[in-house]
GROMACS .gro file of C-alpha atoms in nm:
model
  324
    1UNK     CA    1   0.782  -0.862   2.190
    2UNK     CA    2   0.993  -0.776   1.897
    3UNK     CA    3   1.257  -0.960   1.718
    4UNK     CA    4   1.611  -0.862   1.738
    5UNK     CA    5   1.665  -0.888   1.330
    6UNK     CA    6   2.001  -1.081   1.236
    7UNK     CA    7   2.174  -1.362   1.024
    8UNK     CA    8   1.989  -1.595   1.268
    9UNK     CA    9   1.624  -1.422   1.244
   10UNK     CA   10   1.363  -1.578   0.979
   11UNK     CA   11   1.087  -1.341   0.934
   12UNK     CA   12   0.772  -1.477   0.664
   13UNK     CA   13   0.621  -1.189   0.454
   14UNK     CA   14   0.310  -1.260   0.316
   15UNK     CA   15   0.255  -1.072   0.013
   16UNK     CA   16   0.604  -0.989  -0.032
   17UNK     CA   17   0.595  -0.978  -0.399
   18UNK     CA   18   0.403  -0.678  -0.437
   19UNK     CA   19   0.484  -0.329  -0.445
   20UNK     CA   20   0.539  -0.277  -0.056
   21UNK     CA   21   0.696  -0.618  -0.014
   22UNK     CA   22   0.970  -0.524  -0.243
   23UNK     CA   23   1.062  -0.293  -0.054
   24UNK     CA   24   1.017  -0.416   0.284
   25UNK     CA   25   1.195  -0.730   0.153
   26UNK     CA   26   1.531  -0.504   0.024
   27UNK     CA   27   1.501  -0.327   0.395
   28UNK     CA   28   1.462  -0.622   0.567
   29UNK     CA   29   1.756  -0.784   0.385
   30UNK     CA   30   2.010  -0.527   0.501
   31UNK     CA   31   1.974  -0.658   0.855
   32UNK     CA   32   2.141  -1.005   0.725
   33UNK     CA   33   1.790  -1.187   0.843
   34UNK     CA   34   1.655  -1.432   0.637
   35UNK     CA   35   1.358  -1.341   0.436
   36UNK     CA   36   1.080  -1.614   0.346
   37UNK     CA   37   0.811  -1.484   0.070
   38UNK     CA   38   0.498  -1.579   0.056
   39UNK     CA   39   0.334  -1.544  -0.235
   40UNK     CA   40   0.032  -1.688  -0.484
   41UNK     CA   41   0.302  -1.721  -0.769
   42UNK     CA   42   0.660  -1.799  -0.602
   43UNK     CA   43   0.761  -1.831  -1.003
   44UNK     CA   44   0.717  -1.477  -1.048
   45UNK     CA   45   0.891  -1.356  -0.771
   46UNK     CA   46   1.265  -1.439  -0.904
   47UNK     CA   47   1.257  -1.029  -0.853
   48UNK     CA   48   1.320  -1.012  -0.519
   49UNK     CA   49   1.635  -1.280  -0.464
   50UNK     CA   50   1.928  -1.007  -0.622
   51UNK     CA   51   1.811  -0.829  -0.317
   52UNK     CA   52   2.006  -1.007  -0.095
   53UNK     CA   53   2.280  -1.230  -0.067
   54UNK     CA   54   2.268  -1.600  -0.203
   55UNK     CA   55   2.004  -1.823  -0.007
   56UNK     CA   56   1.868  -1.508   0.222
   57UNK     CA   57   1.523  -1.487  -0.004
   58UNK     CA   58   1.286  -1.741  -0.031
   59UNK     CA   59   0.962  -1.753  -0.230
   60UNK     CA   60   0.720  -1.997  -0.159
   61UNK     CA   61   0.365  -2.052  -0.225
   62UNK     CA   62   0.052  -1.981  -0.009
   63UNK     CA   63  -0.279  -1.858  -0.091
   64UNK     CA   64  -0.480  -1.633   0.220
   65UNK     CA   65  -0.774  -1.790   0.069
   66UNK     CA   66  -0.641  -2.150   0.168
   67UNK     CA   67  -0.538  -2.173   0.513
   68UNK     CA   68  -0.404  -2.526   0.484
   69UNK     CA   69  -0.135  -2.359   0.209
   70UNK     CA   70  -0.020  -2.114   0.477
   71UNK     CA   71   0.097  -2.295   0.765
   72UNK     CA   72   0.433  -2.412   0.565
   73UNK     CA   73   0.561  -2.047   0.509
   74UNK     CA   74   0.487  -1.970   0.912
   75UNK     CA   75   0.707  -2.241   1.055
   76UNK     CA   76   1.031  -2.189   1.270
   77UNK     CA   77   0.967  -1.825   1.159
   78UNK     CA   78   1.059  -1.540   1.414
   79UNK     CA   79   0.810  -1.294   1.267
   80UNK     CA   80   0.525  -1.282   1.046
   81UNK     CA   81   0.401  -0.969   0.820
   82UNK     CA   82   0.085  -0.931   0.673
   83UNK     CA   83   0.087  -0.730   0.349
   84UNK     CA   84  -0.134  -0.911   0.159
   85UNK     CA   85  -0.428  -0.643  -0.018
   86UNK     CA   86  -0.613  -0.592  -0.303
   87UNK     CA   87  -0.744  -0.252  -0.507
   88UNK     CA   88  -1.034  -0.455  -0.659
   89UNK     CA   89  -1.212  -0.736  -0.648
   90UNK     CA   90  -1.197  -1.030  -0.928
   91UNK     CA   91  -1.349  -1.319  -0.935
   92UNK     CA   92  -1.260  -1.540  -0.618
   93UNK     CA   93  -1.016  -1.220  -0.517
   94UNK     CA   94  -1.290  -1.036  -0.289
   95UNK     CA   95  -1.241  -0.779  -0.060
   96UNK     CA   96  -1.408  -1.054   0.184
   97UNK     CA   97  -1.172  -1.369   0.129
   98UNK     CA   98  -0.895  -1.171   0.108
   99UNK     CA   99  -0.861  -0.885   0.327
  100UNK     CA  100  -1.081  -0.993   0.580
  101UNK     CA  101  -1.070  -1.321   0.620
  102UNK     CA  102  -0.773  -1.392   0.459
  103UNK     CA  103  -0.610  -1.157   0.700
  104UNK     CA  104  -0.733  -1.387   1.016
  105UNK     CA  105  -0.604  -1.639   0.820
  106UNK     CA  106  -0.256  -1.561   0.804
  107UNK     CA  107  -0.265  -1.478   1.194
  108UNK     CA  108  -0.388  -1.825   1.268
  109UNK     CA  109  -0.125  -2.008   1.088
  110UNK     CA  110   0.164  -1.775   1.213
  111UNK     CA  111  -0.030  -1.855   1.595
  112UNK     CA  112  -0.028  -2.224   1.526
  113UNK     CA  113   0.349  -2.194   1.412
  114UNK     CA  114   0.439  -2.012   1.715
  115UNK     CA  115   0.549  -1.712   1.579
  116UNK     CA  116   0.578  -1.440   1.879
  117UNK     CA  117   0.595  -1.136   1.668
  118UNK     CA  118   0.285  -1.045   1.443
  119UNK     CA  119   0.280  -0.717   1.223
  120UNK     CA  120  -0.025  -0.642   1.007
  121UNK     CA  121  -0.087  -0.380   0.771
  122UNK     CA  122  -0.395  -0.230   0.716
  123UNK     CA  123  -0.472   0.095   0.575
  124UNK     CA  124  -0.591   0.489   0.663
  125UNK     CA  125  -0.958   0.466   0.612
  126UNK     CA  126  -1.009   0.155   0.794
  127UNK     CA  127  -1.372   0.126   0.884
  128UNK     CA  128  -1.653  -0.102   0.974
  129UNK     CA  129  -1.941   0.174   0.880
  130UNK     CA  130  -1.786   0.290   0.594
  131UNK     CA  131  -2.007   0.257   0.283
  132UNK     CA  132  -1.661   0.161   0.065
  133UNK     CA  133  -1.639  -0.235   0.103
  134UNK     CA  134  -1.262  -0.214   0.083
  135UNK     CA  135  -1.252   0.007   0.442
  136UNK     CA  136  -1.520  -0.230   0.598
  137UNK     CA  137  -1.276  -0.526   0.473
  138UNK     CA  138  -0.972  -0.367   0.659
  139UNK     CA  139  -1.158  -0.291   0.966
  140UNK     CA  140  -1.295  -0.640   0.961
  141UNK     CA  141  -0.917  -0.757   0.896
  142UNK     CA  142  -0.784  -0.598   1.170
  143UNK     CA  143  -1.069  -0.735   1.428
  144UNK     CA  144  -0.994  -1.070   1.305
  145UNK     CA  145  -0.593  -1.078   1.353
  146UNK     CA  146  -0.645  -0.873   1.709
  147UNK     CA  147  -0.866  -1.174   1.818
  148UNK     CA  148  -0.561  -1.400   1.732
  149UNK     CA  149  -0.307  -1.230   1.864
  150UNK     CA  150  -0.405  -0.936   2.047
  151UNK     CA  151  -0.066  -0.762   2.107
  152UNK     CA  152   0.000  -0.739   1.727
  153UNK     CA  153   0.159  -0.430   1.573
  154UNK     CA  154  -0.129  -0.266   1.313
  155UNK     CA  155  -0.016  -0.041   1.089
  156UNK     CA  156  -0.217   0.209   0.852
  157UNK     CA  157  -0.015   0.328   0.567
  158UNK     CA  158  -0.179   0.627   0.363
  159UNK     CA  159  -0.165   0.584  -0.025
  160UNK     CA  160   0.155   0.452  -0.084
  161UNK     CA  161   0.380   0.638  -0.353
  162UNK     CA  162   0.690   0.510  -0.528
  163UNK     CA  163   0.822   0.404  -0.877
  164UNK     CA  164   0.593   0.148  -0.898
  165UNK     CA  165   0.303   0.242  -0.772
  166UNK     CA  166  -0.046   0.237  -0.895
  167UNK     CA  167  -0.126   0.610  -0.760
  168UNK     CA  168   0.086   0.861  -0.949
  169UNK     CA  169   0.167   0.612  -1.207
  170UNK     CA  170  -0.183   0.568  -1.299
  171UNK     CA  171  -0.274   0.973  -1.287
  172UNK     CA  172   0.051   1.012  -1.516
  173UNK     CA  173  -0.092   0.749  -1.750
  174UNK     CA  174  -0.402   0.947  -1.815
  175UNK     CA  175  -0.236   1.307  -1.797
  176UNK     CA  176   0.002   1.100  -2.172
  177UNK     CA  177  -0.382   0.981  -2.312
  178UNK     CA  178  -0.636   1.180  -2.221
  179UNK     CA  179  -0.764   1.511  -2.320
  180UNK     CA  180  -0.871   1.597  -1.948
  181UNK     CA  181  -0.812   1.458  -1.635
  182UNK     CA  182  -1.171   1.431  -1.416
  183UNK     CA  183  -1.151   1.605  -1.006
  184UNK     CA  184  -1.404   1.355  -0.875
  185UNK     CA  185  -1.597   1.490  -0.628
  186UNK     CA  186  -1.436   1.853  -0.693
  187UNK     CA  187  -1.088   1.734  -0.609
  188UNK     CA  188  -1.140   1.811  -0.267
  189UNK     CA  189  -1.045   1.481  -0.106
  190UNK     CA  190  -0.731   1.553   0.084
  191UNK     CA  191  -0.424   1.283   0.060
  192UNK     CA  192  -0.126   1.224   0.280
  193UNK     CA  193   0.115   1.028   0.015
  194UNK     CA  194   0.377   0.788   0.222
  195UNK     CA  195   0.723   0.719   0.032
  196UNK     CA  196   0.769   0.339   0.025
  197UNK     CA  197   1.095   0.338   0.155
  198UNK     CA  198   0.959   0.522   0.422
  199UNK     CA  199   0.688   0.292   0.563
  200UNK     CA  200   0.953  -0.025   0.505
  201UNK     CA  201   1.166   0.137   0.660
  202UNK     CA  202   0.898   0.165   0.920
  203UNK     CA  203   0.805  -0.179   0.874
  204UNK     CA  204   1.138  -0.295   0.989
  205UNK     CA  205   1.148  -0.097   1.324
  206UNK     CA  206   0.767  -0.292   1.378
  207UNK     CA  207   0.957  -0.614   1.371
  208UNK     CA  208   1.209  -0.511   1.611
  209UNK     CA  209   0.922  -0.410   1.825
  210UNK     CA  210   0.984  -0.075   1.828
  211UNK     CA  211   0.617   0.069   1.732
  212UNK     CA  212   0.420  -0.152   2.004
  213UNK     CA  213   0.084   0.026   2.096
  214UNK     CA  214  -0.236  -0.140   2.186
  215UNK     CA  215  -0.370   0.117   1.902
  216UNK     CA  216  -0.288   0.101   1.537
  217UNK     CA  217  -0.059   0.344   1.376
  218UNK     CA  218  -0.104   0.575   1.109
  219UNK     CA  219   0.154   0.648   0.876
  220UNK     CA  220   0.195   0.942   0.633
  221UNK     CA  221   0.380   1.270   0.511
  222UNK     CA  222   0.260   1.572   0.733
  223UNK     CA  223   0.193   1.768   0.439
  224UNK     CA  224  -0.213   1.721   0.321
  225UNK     CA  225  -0.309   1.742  -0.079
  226UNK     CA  226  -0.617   1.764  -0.201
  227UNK     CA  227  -0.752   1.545  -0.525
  228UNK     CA  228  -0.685   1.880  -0.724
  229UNK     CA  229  -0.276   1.967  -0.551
  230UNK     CA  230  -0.273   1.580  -0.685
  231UNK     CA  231  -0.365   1.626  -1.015
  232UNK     CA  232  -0.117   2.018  -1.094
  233UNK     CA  233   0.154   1.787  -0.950
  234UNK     CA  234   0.136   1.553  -1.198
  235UNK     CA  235   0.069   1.770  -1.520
  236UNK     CA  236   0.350   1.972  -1.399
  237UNK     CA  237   0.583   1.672  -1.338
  238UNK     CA  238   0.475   1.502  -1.670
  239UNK     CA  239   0.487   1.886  -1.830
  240UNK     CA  240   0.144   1.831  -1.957
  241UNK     CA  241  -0.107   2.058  -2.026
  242UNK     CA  242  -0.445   1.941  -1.913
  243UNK     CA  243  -0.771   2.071  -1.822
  244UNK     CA  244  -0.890   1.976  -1.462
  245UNK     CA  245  -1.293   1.857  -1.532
  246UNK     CA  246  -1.497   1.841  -1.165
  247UNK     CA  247  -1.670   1.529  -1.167
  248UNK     CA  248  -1.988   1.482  -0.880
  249UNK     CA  249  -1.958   1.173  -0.698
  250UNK     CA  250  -2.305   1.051  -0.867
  251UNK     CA  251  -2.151   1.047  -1.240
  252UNK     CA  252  -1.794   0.865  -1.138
  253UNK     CA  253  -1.982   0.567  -0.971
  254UNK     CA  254  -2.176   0.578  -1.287
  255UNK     CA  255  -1.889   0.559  -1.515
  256UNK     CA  256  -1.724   0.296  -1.224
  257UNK     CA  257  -2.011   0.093  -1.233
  258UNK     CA  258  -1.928   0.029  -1.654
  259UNK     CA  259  -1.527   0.019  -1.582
  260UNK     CA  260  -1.514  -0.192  -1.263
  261UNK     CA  261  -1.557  -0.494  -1.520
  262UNK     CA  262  -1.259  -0.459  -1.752
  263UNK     CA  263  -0.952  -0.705  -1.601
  264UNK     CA  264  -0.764  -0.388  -1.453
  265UNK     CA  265  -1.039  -0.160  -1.383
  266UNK     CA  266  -0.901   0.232  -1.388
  267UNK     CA  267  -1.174   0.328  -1.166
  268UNK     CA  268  -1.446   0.133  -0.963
  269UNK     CA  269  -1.767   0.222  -0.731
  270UNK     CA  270  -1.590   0.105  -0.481
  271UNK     CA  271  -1.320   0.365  -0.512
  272UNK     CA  272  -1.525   0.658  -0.567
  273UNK     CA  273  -1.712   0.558  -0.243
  274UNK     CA  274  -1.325   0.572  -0.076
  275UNK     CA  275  -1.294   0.885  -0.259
  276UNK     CA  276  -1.622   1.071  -0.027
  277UNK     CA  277  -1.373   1.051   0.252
  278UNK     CA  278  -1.052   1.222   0.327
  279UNK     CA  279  -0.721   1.001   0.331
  280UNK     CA  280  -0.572   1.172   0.641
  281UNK     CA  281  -0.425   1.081   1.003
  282UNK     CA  282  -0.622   1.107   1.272
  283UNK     CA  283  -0.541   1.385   1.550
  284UNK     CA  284  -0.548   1.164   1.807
  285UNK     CA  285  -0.296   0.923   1.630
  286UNK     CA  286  -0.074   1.208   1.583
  287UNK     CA  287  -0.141   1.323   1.945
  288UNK     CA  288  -0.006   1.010   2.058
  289UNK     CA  289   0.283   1.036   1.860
  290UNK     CA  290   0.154   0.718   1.652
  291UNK     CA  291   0.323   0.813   1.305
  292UNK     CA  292   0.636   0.806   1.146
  293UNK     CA  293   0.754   1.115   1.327
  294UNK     CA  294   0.689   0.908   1.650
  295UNK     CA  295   0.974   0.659   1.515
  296UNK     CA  296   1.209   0.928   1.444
  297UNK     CA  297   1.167   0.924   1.045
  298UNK     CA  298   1.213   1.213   0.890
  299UNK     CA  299   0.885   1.168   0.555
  300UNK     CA  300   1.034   1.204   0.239
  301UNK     CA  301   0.790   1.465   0.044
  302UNK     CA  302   0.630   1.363  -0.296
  303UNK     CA  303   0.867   1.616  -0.468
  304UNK     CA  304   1.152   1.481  -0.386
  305UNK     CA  305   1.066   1.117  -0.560
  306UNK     CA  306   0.740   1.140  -0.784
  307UNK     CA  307   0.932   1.407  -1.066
  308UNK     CA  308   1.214   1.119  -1.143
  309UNK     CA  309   0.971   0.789  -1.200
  310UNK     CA  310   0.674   1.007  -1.425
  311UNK     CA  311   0.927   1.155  -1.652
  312UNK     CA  312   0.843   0.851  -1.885
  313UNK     CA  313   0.494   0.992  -1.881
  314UNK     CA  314   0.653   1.373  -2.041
  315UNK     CA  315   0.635   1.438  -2.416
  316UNK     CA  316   0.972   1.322  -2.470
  317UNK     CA  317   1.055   1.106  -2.189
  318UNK     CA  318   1.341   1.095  -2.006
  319UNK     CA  319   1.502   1.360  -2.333
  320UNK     CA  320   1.223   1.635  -2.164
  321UNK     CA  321   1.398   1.941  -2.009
  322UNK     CA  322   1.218   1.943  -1.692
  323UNK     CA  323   1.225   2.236  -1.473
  324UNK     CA  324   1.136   2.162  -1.067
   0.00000   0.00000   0.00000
């Protein structure tokens, strides 16, 4: 059952203040529905109100680790979305607490509320015998909201791109400070990159109901790059020159194993463990017309976006004559 999304809908987004909920927030907003955020730090989320008109944004405080702070942001709602996720663990932020039980969480508060509409996202790569503990945590996440409500929409966005994200961004980072940029494993882990406004966009039609599937579904661009397309496509859109270093698999958990414990770790075991396995839809998800072709949304490539937000990355910023 979906919700028909107007002045008179309230939908909760957990997570909202991140770099997916801005988005889904601004999409979500030009339906005229109201928009309650849930968030750790409601304070720093003063971001997201110029998004819509005066009053339609909320921020409010919850914590997936405390389920006694969630059940405020879940009442009289008409739909709850998950979004809540981490890249790496710190401290009392574990894959565990947070993306797996933190995710049942969130269901059970948005159940005892009485919310009819449930939309969770969980990610490509979602896996309980995967040796990465972020894909067993999203597996685990989405077994725990399906035994809560078992009609819930699942969703499983590839890597995320946009101007804010903490994929291209980070790869256009290293191609401004570093000598050379490492291919981990060769560079041959292929990606399907999803635009932002794409899966929000996405997102929305969930909400309405209009992705319902006892299956989860996979979103991503049809095109496939490897670690190594990845890595050209940002020295050419930063106009760096940089040579590509393979790195085995065995010598990037070593060097993850030393950086996983700076605050904002560039790299962790974790990752490179993600990093053995390909990023990709399944064939039988795309079979069943379980992507965002299957909603009638057209992808938006990498080309088309990526160039604009990582000319701050070129030699002379946004003053760089870049050629496409």
């Amino acid at each position: 059952m979906g919700v028909t999304l107007n002045n008179r809908a309230l939908v909760t987004v957990y997570g909202g203040s991140g770099f997916l909920g801005r988005h889904l927030v601004r999409a979500i907003a030009r339906t005229r529905a109201r928009i309650r955020v849930a968030c750790r730090r409601p304070d720093l989320a003063g971001h997201l109100q110029p998004l819509g008109g005066v009053g339609q944004i909320v921020p409010v405080q919850a914590n997936v680790r405390y389920p006694d702070s969630l059940m405020t942001a879940a009442e009289d709602a008409d739909a709850v979305v998950n979004l809540v996720g981490i890249l790496f663990a710190s401290g009392k932020q574990t894959f565990k607490t947070v993306q797996d039980e933190g995710a049942r969480n969130v269901a059970e508060a948005a159940k005892a509320a009485g919310v009819g509409t449930f939309v969770h996202v969980s990610a490509i790569g979602a896996d309980a015998s995967s040796a990465a503990i972020y894909a067993q945590s999203k597996a685990a996440g989405e077994a725990g909201v399906r035994a809560v409500y078992p009609d819930a929409t699942i969703v499983r966005p590839s890597v995320v791109f946009g101007p804010e994200d903490q994929f291209f961004n980070r790869f256009g980072a290293m191609a401004r400070l570093f000598p050379a940029l490492p291919l981990i494993g060769g560079g041959h882990t292929r990606f399907q990159p999803v635009f932002v406004g794409d899966v929000a966009q996405a997102l929305v039609a969930a909400i309405e109901g209009r992705t319902r599937t006892a299956r989860p579904t996979s979103w991503a661009v049809p095109r496939v790059l490897s670690m190594r397309d990845v890595m050209e496509r940002v020295l050419a859109y930063t106009m760096r020159s940089r040579p590509l270093i393979p790195l085995p698999f065995w010598l990037a958990k070593l060097q993850g194993a030393m950086l996983q414990w700076l605050p904002n770790p560039p790299l962790t075991v974790d990752q490179v463990r993600l990093l053995e396995s390909d990023n990709v839809v399944s064939e039988a998800a795309i079979e069943d017309e379980r992507t965002l072709q299957g909603l009638g949304i057209e992808p938006v490539p990498v080309a088309s976006v990526v160039p604009d937000y990582l000319e701050q990355f070129r030699p002379r910023g946004q003053f760089s004559v870049y050629k496409a």
